[in-house]
Amino acid sequence: MPQRQQKPTKVRATIICLRSGKVLLVRRKGGKWNFPGGVIELGETPQQAATRELEEETGLHSHNLLELCSLEAGNTLHHVFTACVSDLDRAAPRNEIAACKWVSRGDLSRTSLNPAAVALLSKELPALSA
């Protein structure tokens, strides 16, 4: 009997925020590093959720979010957006986020990433390539 494909259990807006060749990562207290983003709330579009999550988690306002793709990684459907910010823009941890840091794309694989970020990194998205 053929196996049925399971649908993703989570739907998330994920932002690959870029600045001078580096990618923004966020971390919850006691957690591992991840890309900014979160659950898409009822009535929100993925882009609205990405804008809201980036601001809520880092204080960054990005008016130039570009939809990159939608893909499944693990049990999550990610609506992936890119955002480029200037060197003058500073990310600061807000709400549930304990820390923010900029990591060069080449160092992402050596960073302590959470499983969702590792799954996204394995998709070899051009925005994450060094």
mmCIF file with all atom_site columns, C-alpha atoms in Angstrom:
data_model
loop_
_atom_site.group_PDB
_atom_site.id
_atom_site.type_symbol
_atom_site.label_atom_id
_atom_site.label_alt_id
_atom_site.label_comp_id
_atom_site.label_asym_id
_atom_site.label_entity_id
_atom_site.label_seq_id
_atom_site.pdbx_PDB_ins_code
_atom_site.Cartn_x
_atom_site.Cartn_y
_atom_site.Cartn_z
_atom_site.occupancy
_atom_site.B_iso_or_equiv
_atom_site.pdbx_formal_charge
_atom_site.auth_seq_id
_atom_site.auth_comp_id
_atom_site.auth_asym_id
_atom_site.auth_atom_id
_atom_site.pdbx_PDB_model_num
ATOM 1   C CA . MET A 1 1   ? 0.000  0.000  0.000  1.00 0.00 ? 1   MET A CA 1
ATOM 2   C CA . PRO A 1 2   ? 1.482  3.418  -0.943 1.00 0.00 ? 2   PRO A CA 1
ATOM 3   C CA . GLN A 1 3   ? 2.355  5.736  1.921  1.00 0.00 ? 3   GLN A CA 1
ATOM 4   C CA . ARG A 1 4   ? 0.396  8.959  2.220  1.00 0.00 ? 4   ARG A CA 1
ATOM 5   C CA . GLN A 1 5   ? 2.388  12.147 2.324  1.00 0.00 ? 5   GLN A CA 1
ATOM 6   C CA . GLN A 1 6   ? 1.814  13.994 5.585  1.00 0.00 ? 6   GLN A CA 1
ATOM 7   C CA . LYS A 1 7   ? 0.871  17.639 5.371  1.00 0.00 ? 7   LYS A CA 1
ATOM 8   C CA . PRO A 1 8   ? 3.037  20.100 7.276  1.00 0.00 ? 8   PRO A CA 1
ATOM 9   C CA . THR A 1 9   ? 1.804  20.676 10.810 1.00 0.00 ? 9   THR A CA 1
ATOM 10  C CA . LYS A 1 10  ? 3.058  24.281 10.951 1.00 0.00 ? 10  LYS A CA 1
ATOM 11  C CA . VAL A 1 11  ? 2.934  27.184 8.515  1.00 0.00 ? 11  VAL A CA 1
ATOM 12  C CA . ARG A 1 12  ? 5.506  29.900 9.098  1.00 0.00 ? 12  ARG A CA 1
ATOM 13  C CA . ALA A 1 13  ? 6.782  33.134 7.577  1.00 0.00 ? 13  ALA A CA 1
ATOM 14  C CA . THR A 1 14  ? 10.592 32.992 7.580  1.00 0.00 ? 14  THR A CA 1
ATOM 15  C CA . ILE A 1 15  ? 12.855 35.927 6.793  1.00 0.00 ? 15  ILE A CA 1
ATOM 16  C CA . ILE A 1 16  ? 16.383 35.719 5.432  1.00 0.00 ? 16  ILE A CA 1
ATOM 17  C CA . CYS A 1 17  ? 17.560 39.171 6.424  1.00 0.00 ? 17  CYS A CA 1
ATOM 18  C CA . LEU A 1 18  ? 20.788 40.201 4.691  1.00 0.00 ? 18  LEU A CA 1
ATOM 19  C CA . ARG A 1 19  ? 23.297 42.940 5.460  1.00 0.00 ? 19  ARG A CA 1
ATOM 20  C CA . SER A 1 20  ? 26.774 43.242 3.910  1.00 0.00 ? 20  SER A CA 1
ATOM 21  C CA . GLY A 1 21  ? 27.000 39.530 3.082  1.00 0.00 ? 21  GLY A CA 1
ATOM 22  C CA . LYS A 1 22  ? 25.765 38.417 6.490  1.00 0.00 ? 22  LYS A CA 1
ATOM 23  C CA . VAL A 1 23  ? 22.524 36.780 7.601  1.00 0.00 ? 23  VAL A CA 1
ATOM 24  C CA . LEU A 1 24  ? 20.562 37.750 10.698 1.00 0.00 ? 24  LEU A CA 1
ATOM 25  C CA . LEU A 1 25  ? 19.908 35.021 13.251 1.00 0.00 ? 25  LEU A CA 1
ATOM 26  C CA . VAL A 1 26  ? 17.778 35.212 16.376 1.00 0.00 ? 26  VAL A CA 1
ATOM 27  C CA . ARG A 1 27  ? 17.745 33.062 19.502 1.00 0.00 ? 27  ARG A CA 1
ATOM 28  C CA . ARG A 1 28  ? 15.195 32.529 22.235 1.00 0.00 ? 28  ARG A CA 1
ATOM 29  C CA . LYS A 1 29  ? 16.482 32.216 25.792 1.00 0.00 ? 29  LYS A CA 1
ATOM 30  C CA . GLY A 1 30  ? 18.158 28.821 26.145 1.00 0.00 ? 30  GLY A CA 1
ATOM 31  C CA . GLY A 1 31  ? 17.514 27.999 22.486 1.00 0.00 ? 31  GLY A CA 1
ATOM 32  C CA . LYS A 1 32  ? 19.540 27.615 19.343 1.00 0.00 ? 32  LYS A CA 1
ATOM 33  C CA . TRP A 1 33  ? 19.852 30.144 16.527 1.00 0.00 ? 33  TRP A CA 1
ATOM 34  C CA . ASN A 1 34  ? 17.123 30.475 13.916 1.00 0.00 ? 34  ASN A CA 1
ATOM 35  C CA . PHE A 1 35  ? 16.037 32.796 11.139 1.00 0.00 ? 35  PHE A CA 1
ATOM 36  C CA . PRO A 1 36  ? 13.540 35.476 12.213 1.00 0.00 ? 36  PRO A CA 1
ATOM 37  C CA . GLY A 1 37  ? 9.925  34.604 11.630 1.00 0.00 ? 37  GLY A CA 1
ATOM 38  C CA . GLY A 1 38  ? 6.935  32.887 13.087 1.00 0.00 ? 38  GLY A CA 1
ATOM 39  C CA . VAL A 1 39  ? 3.400  31.666 12.749 1.00 0.00 ? 39  VAL A CA 1
ATOM 40  C CA . ILE A 1 40  ? 1.089  33.281 10.229 1.00 0.00 ? 40  ILE A CA 1
ATOM 41  C CA . GLU A 1 41  ? -1.906 34.507 12.215 1.00 0.00 ? 41  GLU A CA 1
ATOM 42  C CA . LEU A 1 42  ? -5.498 34.098 11.114 1.00 0.00 ? 42  LEU A CA 1
ATOM 43  C CA . GLY A 1 43  ? -6.353 36.693 8.467  1.00 0.00 ? 43  GLY A CA 1
ATOM 44  C CA . GLU A 1 44  ? -2.704 37.554 7.722  1.00 0.00 ? 44  GLU A CA 1
ATOM 45  C CA . THR A 1 45  ? -0.941 37.061 4.442  1.00 0.00 ? 45  THR A CA 1
ATOM 46  C CA . PRO A 1 46  ? 2.505  35.470 4.603  1.00 0.00 ? 46  PRO A CA 1
ATOM 47  C CA . GLN A 1 47  ? 4.059  38.858 3.730  1.00 0.00 ? 47  GLN A CA 1
ATOM 48  C CA . GLN A 1 48  ? 2.166  40.629 6.512  1.00 0.00 ? 48  GLN A CA 1
ATOM 49  C CA . ALA A 1 49  ? 3.317  37.965 8.964  1.00 0.00 ? 49  ALA A CA 1
ATOM 50  C CA . ALA A 1 50  ? 6.938  38.308 7.805  1.00 0.00 ? 50  ALA A CA 1
ATOM 51  C CA . THR A 1 51  ? 6.832  42.085 8.238  1.00 0.00 ? 51  THR A CA 1
ATOM 52  C CA . ARG A 1 52  ? 5.253  41.775 11.684 1.00 0.00 ? 52  ARG A CA 1
ATOM 53  C CA . GLU A 1 53  ? 7.598  39.034 12.909 1.00 0.00 ? 53  GLU A CA 1
ATOM 54  C CA . LEU A 1 54  ? 10.751 40.827 11.758 1.00 0.00 ? 54  LEU A CA 1
ATOM 55  C CA . GLU A 1 55  ? 9.697  43.967 13.618 1.00 0.00 ? 55  GLU A CA 1
ATOM 56  C CA . GLU A 1 56  ? 8.462  42.123 16.720 1.00 0.00 ? 56  GLU A CA 1
ATOM 57  C CA . GLU A 1 57  ? 11.625 40.031 17.073 1.00 0.00 ? 57  GLU A CA 1
ATOM 58  C CA . THR A 1 58  ? 14.345 42.472 16.003 1.00 0.00 ? 58  THR A CA 1
ATOM 59  C CA . GLY A 1 59  ? 12.894 45.979 15.769 1.00 0.00 ? 59  GLY A CA 1
ATOM 60  C CA . LEU A 1 60  ? 13.843 46.095 12.082 1.00 0.00 ? 60  LEU A CA 1
ATOM 61  C CA . HIS A 1 61  ? 11.373 47.667 9.672  1.00 0.00 ? 61  HIS A CA 1
ATOM 62  C CA . SER A 1 62  ? 11.743 46.259 6.191  1.00 0.00 ? 62  SER A CA 1
ATOM 63  C CA . HIS A 1 63  ? 9.637  47.723 3.452  1.00 0.00 ? 63  HIS A CA 1
ATOM 64  C CA . ASN A 1 64  ? 11.470 45.726 0.810  1.00 0.00 ? 64  ASN A CA 1
ATOM 65  C CA . LEU A 1 65  ? 10.559 42.135 1.685  1.00 0.00 ? 65  LEU A CA 1
ATOM 66  C CA . LEU A 1 66  ? 10.730 39.941 -1.387 1.00 0.00 ? 66  LEU A CA 1
ATOM 67  C CA . GLU A 1 67  ? 8.997  36.587 -1.526 1.00 0.00 ? 67  GLU A CA 1
ATOM 68  C CA . LEU A 1 68  ? 11.621 33.998 -2.328 1.00 0.00 ? 68  LEU A CA 1
ATOM 69  C CA . CYS A 1 69  ? 9.687  30.729 -2.244 1.00 0.00 ? 69  CYS A CA 1
ATOM 70  C CA . SER A 1 70  ? 7.475  28.422 -0.248 1.00 0.00 ? 70  SER A CA 1
ATOM 71  C CA . LEU A 1 71  ? 8.933  25.091 0.735  1.00 0.00 ? 71  LEU A CA 1
ATOM 72  C CA . GLU A 1 72  ? 8.506  22.274 3.179  1.00 0.00 ? 72  GLU A CA 1
ATOM 73  C CA . ALA A 1 73  ? 11.307 21.566 5.620  1.00 0.00 ? 73  ALA A CA 1
ATOM 74  C CA . GLY A 1 74  ? 10.594 18.984 8.271  1.00 0.00 ? 74  GLY A CA 1
ATOM 75  C CA . ASN A 1 75  ? 7.004  19.361 9.418  1.00 0.00 ? 75  ASN A CA 1
ATOM 76  C CA . THR A 1 76  ? 6.848  23.061 8.517  1.00 0.00 ? 76  THR A CA 1
ATOM 77  C CA . LEU A 1 77  ? 5.741  24.900 5.403  1.00 0.00 ? 77  LEU A CA 1
ATOM 78  C CA . HIS A 1 78  ? 7.964  27.980 5.206  1.00 0.00 ? 78  HIS A CA 1
ATOM 79  C CA . HIS A 1 79  ? 6.950  31.043 3.230  1.00 0.00 ? 79  HIS A CA 1
ATOM 80  C CA . VAL A 1 80  ? 10.480 32.399 2.793  1.00 0.00 ? 80  VAL A CA 1
ATOM 81  C CA . PHE A 1 81  ? 11.188 36.089 2.268  1.00 0.00 ? 81  PHE A CA 1
ATOM 82  C CA . THR A 1 82  ? 14.407 38.006 1.858  1.00 0.00 ? 82  THR A CA 1
ATOM 83  C CA . ALA A 1 83  ? 15.060 41.457 3.214  1.00 0.00 ? 83  ALA A CA 1
ATOM 84  C CA . CYS A 1 84  ? 18.142 43.588 2.703  1.00 0.00 ? 84  CYS A CA 1
ATOM 85  C CA . VAL A 1 85  ? 18.936 46.189 5.319  1.00 0.00 ? 85  VAL A CA 1
ATOM 86  C CA . SER A 1 86  ? 21.689 48.792 5.460  1.00 0.00 ? 86  SER A CA 1
ATOM 87  C CA . ASP A 1 87  ? 24.732 48.701 7.703  1.00 0.00 ? 87  ASP A CA 1
ATOM 88  C CA . LEU A 1 88  ? 23.104 51.479 9.728  1.00 0.00 ? 88  LEU A CA 1
ATOM 89  C CA . ASP A 1 89  ? 20.117 49.284 10.651 1.00 0.00 ? 89  ASP A CA 1
ATOM 90  C CA . ARG A 1 90  ? 20.581 47.626 14.028 1.00 0.00 ? 90  ARG A CA 1
ATOM 91  C CA . ALA A 1 91  ? 18.760 44.498 15.117 1.00 0.00 ? 91  ALA A CA 1
ATOM 92  C CA . ALA A 1 92  ? 17.888 44.347 18.802 1.00 0.00 ? 92  ALA A CA 1
ATOM 93  C CA . PRO A 1 93  ? 16.233 41.408 20.559 1.00 0.00 ? 93  PRO A CA 1
ATOM 94  C CA . ARG A 1 94  ? 12.603 42.029 21.427 1.00 0.00 ? 94  ARG A CA 1
ATOM 95  C CA . ASN A 1 95  ? 9.674  40.050 22.861 1.00 0.00 ? 95  ASN A CA 1
ATOM 96  C CA . GLU A 1 96  ? 10.647 36.370 23.187 1.00 0.00 ? 96  GLU A CA 1
ATOM 97  C CA . ILE A 1 97  ? 14.020 36.864 21.472 1.00 0.00 ? 97  ILE A CA 1
ATOM 98  C CA . ALA A 1 98  ? 17.048 36.888 23.803 1.00 0.00 ? 98  ALA A CA 1
ATOM 99  C CA . ALA A 1 99  ? 19.754 37.658 21.213 1.00 0.00 ? 99  ALA A CA 1
ATOM 100 C CA . CYS A 1 100 ? 20.350 38.692 17.606 1.00 0.00 ? 100 CYS A CA 1
ATOM 101 C CA . LYS A 1 101 ? 23.536 38.283 15.610 1.00 0.00 ? 101 LYS A CA 1
ATOM 102 C CA . TRP A 1 102 ? 24.809 38.667 12.066 1.00 0.00 ? 102 TRP A CA 1
ATOM 103 C CA . VAL A 1 103 ? 26.651 35.633 10.670 1.00 0.00 ? 103 VAL A CA 1
ATOM 104 C CA . SER A 1 104 ? 28.489 35.376 7.378  1.00 0.00 ? 104 SER A CA 1
ATOM 105 C CA . ARG A 1 105 ? 26.772 32.956 5.030  1.00 0.00 ? 105 ARG A CA 1
ATOM 106 C CA . GLY A 1 106 ? 29.890 30.779 4.971  1.00 0.00 ? 106 GLY A CA 1
ATOM 107 C CA . ASP A 1 107 ? 29.723 30.352 8.761  1.00 0.00 ? 107 ASP A CA 1
ATOM 108 C CA . LEU A 1 108 ? 26.061 29.318 8.969  1.00 0.00 ? 108 LEU A CA 1
ATOM 109 C CA . SER A 1 109 ? 26.849 25.592 8.911  1.00 0.00 ? 109 SER A CA 1
ATOM 110 C CA . ARG A 1 110 ? 29.208 26.034 11.876 1.00 0.00 ? 110 ARG A CA 1
ATOM 111 C CA . THR A 1 111 ? 26.616 27.877 13.948 1.00 0.00 ? 111 THR A CA 1
ATOM 112 C CA . SER A 1 112 ? 24.450 26.125 16.546 1.00 0.00 ? 112 SER A CA 1
ATOM 113 C CA . LEU A 1 113 ? 21.196 26.244 14.569 1.00 0.00 ? 113 LEU A CA 1
ATOM 114 C CA . ASN A 1 114 ? 17.835 24.871 15.605 1.00 0.00 ? 114 ASN A CA 1
ATOM 115 C CA . PRO A 1 115 ? 16.394 21.966 13.557 1.00 0.00 ? 115 PRO A CA 1
ATOM 116 C CA . ALA A 1 116 ? 14.119 24.222 11.460 1.00 0.00 ? 116 ALA A CA 1
ATOM 117 C CA . ALA A 1 117 ? 17.070 26.401 10.415 1.00 0.00 ? 117 ALA A CA 1
ATOM 118 C CA . VAL A 1 118 ? 19.193 23.321 9.641  1.00 0.00 ? 118 VAL A CA 1
ATOM 119 C CA . ALA A 1 119 ? 16.376 21.942 7.480  1.00 0.00 ? 119 ALA A CA 1
ATOM 120 C CA . LEU A 1 120 ? 16.158 25.250 5.573  1.00 0.00 ? 120 LEU A CA 1
ATOM 121 C CA . LEU A 1 121 ? 19.932 25.405 5.168  1.00 0.00 ? 121 LEU A CA 1
ATOM 122 C CA . SER A 1 122 ? 19.869 21.903 3.648  1.00 0.00 ? 122 SER A CA 1
ATOM 123 C CA . LYS A 1 123 ? 17.583 23.209 0.868  1.00 0.00 ? 123 LYS A CA 1
ATOM 124 C CA . GLU A 1 124 ? 20.599 25.138 -0.504 1.00 0.00 ? 124 GLU A CA 1
ATOM 125 C CA . LEU A 1 125 ? 18.718 28.363 -1.152 1.00 0.00 ? 125 LEU A CA 1
ATOM 126 C CA . PRO A 1 126 ? 20.816 30.825 -3.184 1.00 0.00 ? 126 PRO A CA 1
ATOM 127 C CA . ALA A 1 127 ? 20.198 33.570 -0.579 1.00 0.00 ? 127 ALA A CA 1
ATOM 128 C CA . LEU A 1 128 ? 22.027 31.399 1.977  1.00 0.00 ? 128 LEU A CA 1
ATOM 129 C CA . SER A 1 129 ? 24.930 30.382 -0.237 1.00 0.00 ? 129 SER A CA 1
ATOM 130 C CA . ALA A 1 130 ? 28.336 31.864 0.455  1.00 0.00 ? 130 ALA A CA 1
#
